[in-house]
Amino acid sequence: MKRYYQKEIETASHEQIRAWQSERLVKQVRHVWDNVPYYRKKMEEKGVTPADIRGVEDLHKLPFLTKADLREAYPYGLMGKPLKDCVRIQSTSGTTGKRVVAFYTQKDIDLWEDCCARAIVAVGGTEEDVCQVCYGYGLFTGGPGLNGGSHKAGCLTLPMSSGNTDRQLQFMVDLETTIICCTPSYAAYLAESIHERGLRDRIKLKAGIFGAEAWSEEMRRDIEKSLGIKAYDIYGLTEISGPGVSFECEEQTGMHINEDHFIAEIIDPETGEVLPEGSKGELVFTCITKEAFPLLRYRTRDICVLSRKPCSCGRTHVKMSKPMGRSDDMLIIKGVNVFPSQIETVLIEQGYQANYQIVVDRVGHSDTLEVQVEMTADKFTDSLSKIAEMEKNLVDALKAMLGIYAKVKLVAPKTIARSEGKAVRIIDKRKI
């Protein structure tokens, strides 16, 4: 089994990795200072210049970037290259309907695909494999990232995108797919469909690369058992590039971060203080090779732990745990970022007050989203047909904002419990 895509990089010594990071960080800070006025202003406000950054040890001196900065600088304010040098955008939803738009030069895409190729080779992918990519394509990063990585790993690539399960299964059987890339919830659904159709003995899968949503170890075991595969985790976010920022190896005890491209820190989400290695806190990334969208000290809001414990796979890059929660109120539902503020925006636009509750659950390995909304006094009615019509209008408006279906339940005024402190907006029943 081929173990590495870029062995010299993936097994480099910690000293070599740190040297790469320091050299590239110094160069990147200068690039950002010269080409991204938005971030230069943040540096000036903090009293930092490129001369103050001589290596990784000085990273903590730089200011943070957050989703709020991306929203404020939308669409072009954080670009590090002229538009003529950019060849693609990828995008995801933002907190109030303003999308996160990330830009890529051809070099950015090449390096991103290298990261995804490392992930595919780490699960056993070679030129002998058939890799079926069932993540969404288009603006979503999942499909394009794994598609490019599969090409670079030499696999026969099936760019299936998401949905159309009958076609997925037909190609899986006829072309003898060996590696599948999708969300874990869709993998569970495919497993159910395979068993319902009696296709289990005709499936040749050996590995799956699953990400874009939270999933438990119990769900991993269920998928592995039902499909007869090894199920591997992958992590990424559009702002940083997409999937392949980190990935699991055969040991399945955390995801190796591609440290030659990304510097990871763990901070106290309240104070911003950098925490010692092994501490639980908020994950922060600095992009040291990206040209078009070079984010420095970007706060992911994901809570996790980093570990440099030696790995049996031979890779030396630091591992991150599965995210253990968020330091903000974002939910990830069916791989889509959902913020309560988005829902509030829709309710207010539709003439409702912001008295609501979000109930998230997982039924048969698939996420469900219900929004319970208090009717205002002027909208209150006991006509079931009128209520159904109002609910449908809200369902359509939420779908347009979020990109996914949310069930809406209208309730009488003053029936959602009030809190003396922070309102309990989210009830997450998923065991993840």
Coordinates of C-alpha atoms in Angstrom, one line a residue:
M1 CA 0.0 0.0 0.0
K2 CA 1.3 3.4 -1.0
R3 CA 1.5 5.4 2.3
Y4 CA 2.3 8.9 1.3
Y5 CA 1.7 11.4 -1.5
Q6 CA 4.6 13.6 -0.7
K7 CA 6.7 11.5 1.7
E8 CA 9.6 14.1 2.2
I9 CA 7.1 16.7 3.4
E10 CA 4.7 14.5 5.3
T11 CA 7.5 12.8 7.3
A12 CA 9.7 15.8 7.7
S13 CA 11.2 16.5 11.1
H14 CA 9.6 19.0 13.5
E15 CA 12.6 21.2 13.1
Q16 CA 12.2 21.2 9.3
I17 CA 8.5 21.9 9.5
R18 CA 9.1 24.8 11.8
A19 CA 11.8 26.2 9.5
W20 CA 9.4 26.1 6.6
Q21 CA 6.7 27.8 8.6
S22 CA 9.0 30.6 9.8
E23 CA 10.3 31.3 6.4
R24 CA 6.9 31.2 4.8
L25 CA 5.2 33.2 7.6
V26 CA 7.7 36.1 7.2
K27 CA 7.1 36.2 3.4
Q28 CA 3.3 35.9 3.8
V29 CA 3.1 38.8 6.4
R30 CA 5.0 41.0 3.9
H31 CA 2.7 39.9 1.1
V32 CA -0.4 40.8 3.1
W33 CA 1.0 44.1 4.4
D34 CA 1.8 45.1 0.8
N35 CA -1.4 43.9 -0.8
V36 CA -4.2 43.7 1.7
P37 CA -5.0 47.2 3.1
Y38 CA -7.7 45.8 5.3
Y39 CA -5.3 43.7 7.3
R40 CA -2.5 46.2 7.2
K41 CA -4.8 48.6 9.0
K42 CA -5.5 46.0 11.7
M43 CA -1.7 45.5 12.1
E44 CA -1.1 49.2 12.3
E45 CA -3.9 49.5 15.0
K46 CA -2.0 46.8 17.0
G47 CA 1.3 48.5 16.4
V48 CA 2.8 45.6 14.4
T49 CA 4.9 45.8 11.2
P50 CA 6.4 43.1 9.1
A51 CA 9.8 43.7 10.7
D52 CA 8.3 42.5 14.0
I53 CA 7.6 39.0 12.5
R54 CA 10.8 37.0 12.3
G55 CA 9.4 33.5 12.6
V56 CA 6.7 31.4 14.1
E57 CA 7.6 32.5 17.6
D58 CA 6.3 36.0 16.7
L59 CA 2.9 34.8 15.3
H60 CA 1.1 35.8 18.5
K61 CA 1.9 39.5 17.8
L62 CA -0.4 39.5 14.8
P63 CA -4.1 40.5 15.0
F64 CA -6.9 37.9 14.6
L65 CA -9.3 37.7 11.7
T66 CA -12.9 36.6 12.3
K67 CA -16.1 35.9 10.3
A68 CA -17.1 39.5 11.1
D69 CA -14.0 40.7 9.2
L70 CA -14.9 38.6 6.2
R71 CA -18.4 40.1 6.2
E72 CA -17.1 43.6 6.5
A73 CA -14.5 43.2 3.8
Y74 CA -16.9 41.4 1.4
P75 CA -16.3 40.8 -1.5
Y76 CA -12.8 41.9 -2.4
G77 CA -11.4 43.5 0.7
L78 CA -9.2 40.6 1.8
M79 CA -7.8 39.7 -1.6
G80 CA -4.0 39.4 -1.8
K81 CA -3.8 39.3 -5.6
P82 CA -5.3 41.3 -8.4
L83 CA -8.5 39.9 -9.9
K84 CA -6.7 39.1 -13.2
D85 CA -4.5 36.6 -11.3
C86 CA -7.4 34.8 -9.7
V87 CA -9.0 31.8 -11.6
R88 CA -11.8 30.6 -9.2
I89 CA -13.9 31.4 -6.2
Q90 CA -15.5 29.0 -3.7
S91 CA -18.2 30.1 -1.3
T92 CA -20.3 29.2 1.7
S93 CA -23.1 30.9 3.5
G94 CA -22.4 33.8 5.9
T95 CA -24.1 34.8 9.2
T96 CA -26.7 37.2 7.8
G97 CA -27.0 36.2 4.2
K98 CA -23.7 37.7 3.1
R99 CA -21.7 34.8 1.7
V100 CA -18.1 34.0 2.5
V101 CA -16.2 34.2 -0.8
A102 CA -12.7 32.8 -1.1
F103 CA -10.5 33.5 -4.1
Y104 CA -7.9 31.2 -5.6
T105 CA -4.9 31.6 -8.0
Q106 CA -4.0 28.5 -10.0
K107 CA -1.1 27.9 -7.6
D108 CA -3.6 28.0 -4.7
I109 CA -5.7 25.3 -6.4
D110 CA -2.6 23.2 -7.1
L111 CA -1.5 23.3 -3.4
W112 CA -5.1 22.6 -2.2
E113 CA -5.3 19.6 -4.5
D114 CA -2.0 18.4 -3.1
C115 CA -3.5 18.5 0.4
C116 CA -6.5 16.5 -0.7
A117 CA -4.3 14.0 -2.5
R118 CA -2.4 13.4 0.7
A119 CA -5.7 12.6 2.4
I120 CA -6.7 10.1 -0.4
V121 CA -3.3 8.4 -0.4
A122 CA -3.4 8.2 3.4
V123 CA -6.5 6.0 3.2
G124 CA -4.9 3.7 0.6
G125 CA -5.7 5.5 -2.6
T126 CA -3.5 4.7 -5.6
E127 CA -3.7 4.7 -9.4
E128 CA -5.5 1.3 -9.1
D129 CA -8.5 2.9 -7.3
V130 CA -11.8 4.2 -8.3
C131 CA -12.7 7.3 -6.2
Q132 CA -16.4 8.3 -6.2
V133 CA -16.8 11.9 -5.1
C134 CA -20.3 12.5 -3.7
Y135 CA -19.8 15.9 -2.1
G136 CA -21.6 18.8 -3.7
Y137 CA -19.7 20.6 -6.5
G138 CA -20.3 24.2 -7.6
L139 CA -19.5 26.8 -4.9
F140 CA -19.2 24.2 -2.2
T141 CA -15.6 23.2 -1.7
G142 CA -16.1 19.5 -1.0
G143 CA -16.6 18.3 -4.5
P144 CA -13.9 20.4 -6.3
G145 CA -11.3 19.7 -3.6
L146 CA -11.6 16.0 -3.4
N147 CA -12.0 15.8 -7.2
G148 CA -8.7 17.5 -7.7
G149 CA -7.0 15.4 -5.0
S150 CA -8.3 12.2 -6.6
H151 CA -6.8 13.2 -9.9
K152 CA -3.4 14.0 -8.4
A153 CA -3.4 10.7 -6.5
G154 CA -4.0 8.9 -9.8
C155 CA -7.4 7.4 -9.1
L156 CA -10.1 7.0 -11.7
T157 CA -12.4 9.8 -10.5
L158 CA -16.2 9.7 -10.6
P159 CA -17.4 13.3 -10.2
M160 CA -20.9 12.3 -9.0
S161 CA -21.8 15.3 -6.8
S162 CA -24.5 14.7 -4.2
G163 CA -27.9 13.1 -4.5
N164 CA -29.4 10.8 -7.1
T165 CA -28.8 7.7 -5.1
D166 CA -29.9 5.3 -7.8
R167 CA -27.2 6.6 -10.1
Q168 CA -24.6 6.6 -7.3
L169 CA -25.3 2.9 -6.6
Q170 CA -25.3 2.0 -10.3
F171 CA -21.8 3.5 -10.9
M172 CA -20.6 2.1 -7.5
V173 CA -21.5 -1.4 -8.7
D174 CA -20.7 -1.1 -12.4
L175 CA -17.3 0.7 -12.0
E176 CA -16.4 -1.1 -8.8
T177 CA -15.8 2.0 -6.7
T178 CA -13.2 1.5 -4.0
I179 CA -13.1 4.9 -2.2
I180 CA -16.0 7.1 -1.5
C181 CA -16.0 10.8 -0.5
C182 CA -19.2 12.3 1.0
T183 CA -20.7 13.5 4.2
P184 CA -21.1 10.9 6.9
S185 CA -24.9 11.2 7.0
Y186 CA -25.0 10.5 3.2
A187 CA -22.6 7.5 3.7
A188 CA -25.1 6.1 6.2
Y189 CA -28.0 6.7 3.8
L190 CA -26.1 5.0 1.0
A191 CA -25.4 2.0 3.3
E192 CA -29.1 1.7 4.1
S193 CA -29.9 1.9 0.4
I194 CA -27.3 -0.7 -0.5
H195 CA -28.8 -3.2 2.0
E196 CA -32.4 -2.5 0.9
R197 CA -31.5 -3.3 -2.7
G198 CA -29.5 -6.4 -1.8
L199 CA -26.3 -5.0 -3.3
R200 CA -23.9 -5.5 -0.4
D201 CA -22.0 -8.4 -2.1
R202 CA -21.5 -6.4 -5.2
I203 CA -19.9 -3.4 -3.5
K204 CA -16.1 -3.2 -3.7
L205 CA -15.6 -0.2 -1.3
K206 CA -12.5 -0.3 1.0
A207 CA -12.4 3.2 2.4
G208 CA -14.5 6.4 2.8
I209 CA -13.4 10.0 3.4
F210 CA -16.2 11.7 5.3
G211 CA -16.4 15.3 6.5
A212 CA -18.3 18.7 6.3
E213 CA -20.4 17.8 9.4
A214 CA -19.9 16.5 12.9
W215 CA -20.1 12.7 13.4
S216 CA -19.5 10.4 16.4
E217 CA -17.3 7.4 16.9
E218 CA -20.5 5.4 17.1
M219 CA -21.6 6.6 13.7
R220 CA -18.1 5.7 12.4
R221 CA -18.4 2.2 13.6
D222 CA -21.9 1.8 12.2
I223 CA -20.7 3.0 8.7
E224 CA -17.6 0.8 8.8
K225 CA -19.7 -2.3 9.7
S226 CA -22.5 -1.6 7.2
L227 CA -20.2 -0.9 4.3
G228 CA -17.3 -3.1 5.2
I229 CA -14.9 -0.2 5.0
K230 CA -12.5 2.0 7.0
A231 CA -14.1 5.4 7.6
Y232 CA -11.7 8.4 7.7
D233 CA -12.3 12.0 8.9
I234 CA -11.3 15.0 6.9
Y235 CA -11.4 18.7 8.0
G236 CA -11.4 22.0 6.2
L237 CA -13.2 25.3 5.8
T238 CA -13.8 27.5 2.8
E239 CA -12.0 30.5 4.3
I240 CA -8.8 28.5 4.6
S241 CA -9.1 26.5 1.3
G242 CA -11.6 23.7 1.8
P243 CA -11.3 20.0 2.7
G244 CA -7.7 18.8 3.2
V245 CA -6.6 21.3 5.8
S246 CA -6.2 18.2 7.9
F247 CA -7.0 14.5 7.5
E248 CA -7.0 11.1 9.2
C249 CA -4.4 8.4 8.5
E250 CA -4.7 4.6 9.1
E251 CA -4.4 5.2 12.9
Q252 CA -7.7 7.1 13.0
T253 CA -6.7 9.0 16.2
G254 CA -7.0 12.6 14.9
M255 CA -6.3 14.5 11.8
H256 CA -2.9 15.5 10.6
I257 CA -2.7 19.2 9.8
N258 CA -0.8 20.1 6.6
E259 CA 1.7 22.2 8.5
D260 CA 3.7 23.2 5.5
H261 CA 0.7 25.2 4.4
F262 CA -1.2 26.1 7.6
I263 CA 0.1 27.1 11.1
A264 CA -2.4 26.0 13.8
E265 CA -2.8 27.6 17.3
I266 CA -5.1 26.9 20.2
I267 CA -6.3 30.0 22.0
D268 CA -8.5 30.8 24.9
P269 CA -11.7 31.9 23.2
E270 CA -12.4 34.5 25.8
T271 CA -9.0 36.1 26.2
G272 CA -7.3 35.3 22.9
E273 CA -4.3 34.0 24.8
V274 CA -2.3 31.2 23.1
L275 CA -2.6 28.0 25.1
P276 CA 0.1 25.4 25.7
E277 CA 0.1 22.3 23.5
G278 CA -2.4 19.7 24.6
S279 CA -4.8 22.3 25.9
K280 CA -8.5 22.4 24.8
G281 CA -9.4 25.6 23.1
E282 CA -10.3 27.4 19.9
L283 CA -8.5 26.5 16.7
V284 CA -6.8 29.3 14.8
F285 CA -5.2 29.0 11.4
T286 CA -2.7 31.1 9.5
C287 CA -2.3 30.4 5.7
I288 CA 1.4 30.6 4.8
T289 CA 1.3 29.6 1.1
K290 CA -2.1 31.0 -0.1
E291 CA -1.7 33.9 -2.6
A292 CA -5.3 35.1 -3.4
F293 CA -6.9 34.9 0.0
P294 CA -4.1 34.8 2.6
L295 CA -5.9 34.8 6.0
L296 CA -3.6 35.3 9.0
R297 CA -4.7 34.1 12.5
Y298 CA -8.2 33.2 11.4
R299 CA -10.5 32.2 14.3
T300 CA -12.3 29.0 13.2
R301 CA -14.5 29.0 16.4
D302 CA -14.0 25.2 16.5
I303 CA -12.9 23.8 19.9
C304 CA -10.3 21.1 19.8
V305 CA -6.9 19.8 21.0
L306 CA -3.6 19.5 19.2
S307 CA -1.2 16.7 19.7
R308 CA 2.3 15.9 18.6
K309 CA 2.3 12.4 20.0
P310 CA 4.3 10.2 17.5
C311 CA 1.9 8.5 15.0
S312 CA 2.3 4.9 13.8
C313 CA 1.7 6.0 10.2
G314 CA 5.1 7.9 10.2
R315 CA 3.6 11.3 9.5
T316 CA 5.1 14.0 11.7
H317 CA 2.6 16.8 11.2
V318 CA 0.6 17.8 14.3
K319 CA -2.8 16.2 14.8
M320 CA -6.0 17.9 15.7
S321 CA -8.9 16.1 17.4
K322 CA -12.4 16.1 16.0
P323 CA -14.0 19.5 16.8
M324 CA -15.6 19.2 20.3
G325 CA -17.9 22.1 19.9
R326 CA -18.0 25.8 18.9
S327 CA -17.1 29.0 20.6
D328 CA -19.9 30.8 18.7
D329 CA -23.5 29.8 17.9
M330 CA -23.0 28.3 14.5
L331 CA -24.6 25.0 13.8
I332 CA -23.4 22.6 11.1
I333 CA -26.5 20.8 9.7
K334 CA -26.1 18.4 6.7
G335 CA -22.8 20.0 6.0
V336 CA -24.2 23.5 5.9
N337 CA -23.3 26.4 8.2
V338 CA -26.5 27.7 10.0
F339 CA -26.5 30.7 12.2
P340 CA -29.4 31.8 14.4
S341 CA -28.9 35.3 13.1
Q342 CA -29.8 34.1 9.6
I343 CA -33.1 32.8 10.9
E344 CA -33.7 36.0 12.8
T345 CA -33.2 37.9 9.6
V346 CA -35.8 35.9 7.8
L347 CA -38.3 36.1 10.6
I348 CA -38.0 39.9 10.8
E349 CA -38.3 40.3 7.0
Q350 CA -41.5 38.2 7.1
G351 CA -43.0 40.3 9.8
Y352 CA -42.4 38.1 12.9
Q353 CA -40.6 39.0 16.1
A354 CA -37.4 37.2 17.0
N355 CA -39.0 34.8 19.4
Y356 CA -38.0 31.4 18.2
Q357 CA -36.3 28.2 19.1
I358 CA -34.2 25.9 16.8
V359 CA -34.5 22.2 17.4
V360 CA -31.8 20.0 15.8
D361 CA -31.9 16.2 15.9
R362 CA -30.5 13.3 14.1
V363 CA -32.9 10.6 12.8
G364 CA -31.4 7.6 11.1
H365 CA -28.0 9.3 10.8
S366 CA -29.5 12.3 9.0
D367 CA -29.8 15.8 10.6
T368 CA -33.2 17.4 11.0
L369 CA -33.9 21.1 11.6
E370 CA -37.1 22.5 13.1
V371 CA -37.7 26.2 13.8
Q372 CA -40.5 26.9 16.3
V373 CA -41.7 30.5 15.8
E374 CA -44.1 32.5 18.0
M375 CA -46.9 34.2 16.0
T376 CA -47.3 37.9 16.7
A377 CA -50.7 39.0 18.0
D378 CA -51.7 40.4 14.6
K379 CA -50.8 37.1 12.9
F380 CA -52.3 34.8 15.5
T381 CA -55.2 32.7 14.1
D382 CA -56.8 29.3 14.9
S383 CA -57.4 28.6 11.2
L384 CA -55.3 25.5 10.4
S385 CA -55.2 26.3 6.7
K386 CA -54.0 29.8 7.3
I387 CA -51.3 28.5 9.7
A388 CA -50.2 26.0 7.1
E389 CA -49.9 28.7 4.5
M390 CA -47.8 30.9 6.9
E391 CA -45.6 28.0 7.8
K392 CA -45.0 27.2 4.1
N393 CA -44.0 30.8 3.4
L394 CA -41.5 30.7 6.2
V395 CA -40.1 27.3 5.0
D396 CA -39.6 28.8 1.5
A397 CA -37.9 31.9 2.9
L398 CA -35.6 29.9 5.2
K399 CA -34.7 27.6 2.3
A400 CA -33.7 30.6 0.3
M401 CA -31.5 31.9 3.1
L402 CA -30.0 28.7 4.5
G403 CA -29.9 26.5 1.4
I404 CA -31.5 23.6 3.3
Y405 CA -35.0 22.6 4.3
A406 CA -36.1 23.5 7.8
K407 CA -39.5 22.4 9.2
V408 CA -41.4 25.4 10.6
K409 CA -43.9 25.1 13.5
L410 CA -45.9 28.3 14.4
V411 CA -46.9 28.5 18.0
A412 CA -49.1 30.9 20.0
P413 CA -47.7 34.1 21.4
K414 CA -45.7 33.9 24.6
T415 CA -45.5 30.0 24.5
I416 CA -41.7 29.8 24.0
A417 CA -40.0 29.9 27.4
R418 CA -38.3 33.1 28.3
S419 CA -35.0 33.3 30.1
E420 CA -33.7 35.9 32.5
G421 CA -30.3 35.5 31.0
K422 CA -29.3 34.6 27.5
A423 CA -32.2 33.2 25.5
V424 CA -32.0 29.5 24.8
R425 CA -32.3 29.6 21.1
I426 CA -30.8 26.2 20.2
I427 CA -31.8 22.7 21.4
D428 CA -29.4 20.3 19.8
K429 CA -30.5 16.7 20.5
R430 CA -27.8 15.1 18.3
K431 CA -25.4 12.7 20.1
I432 CA -22.1 13.7 18.4

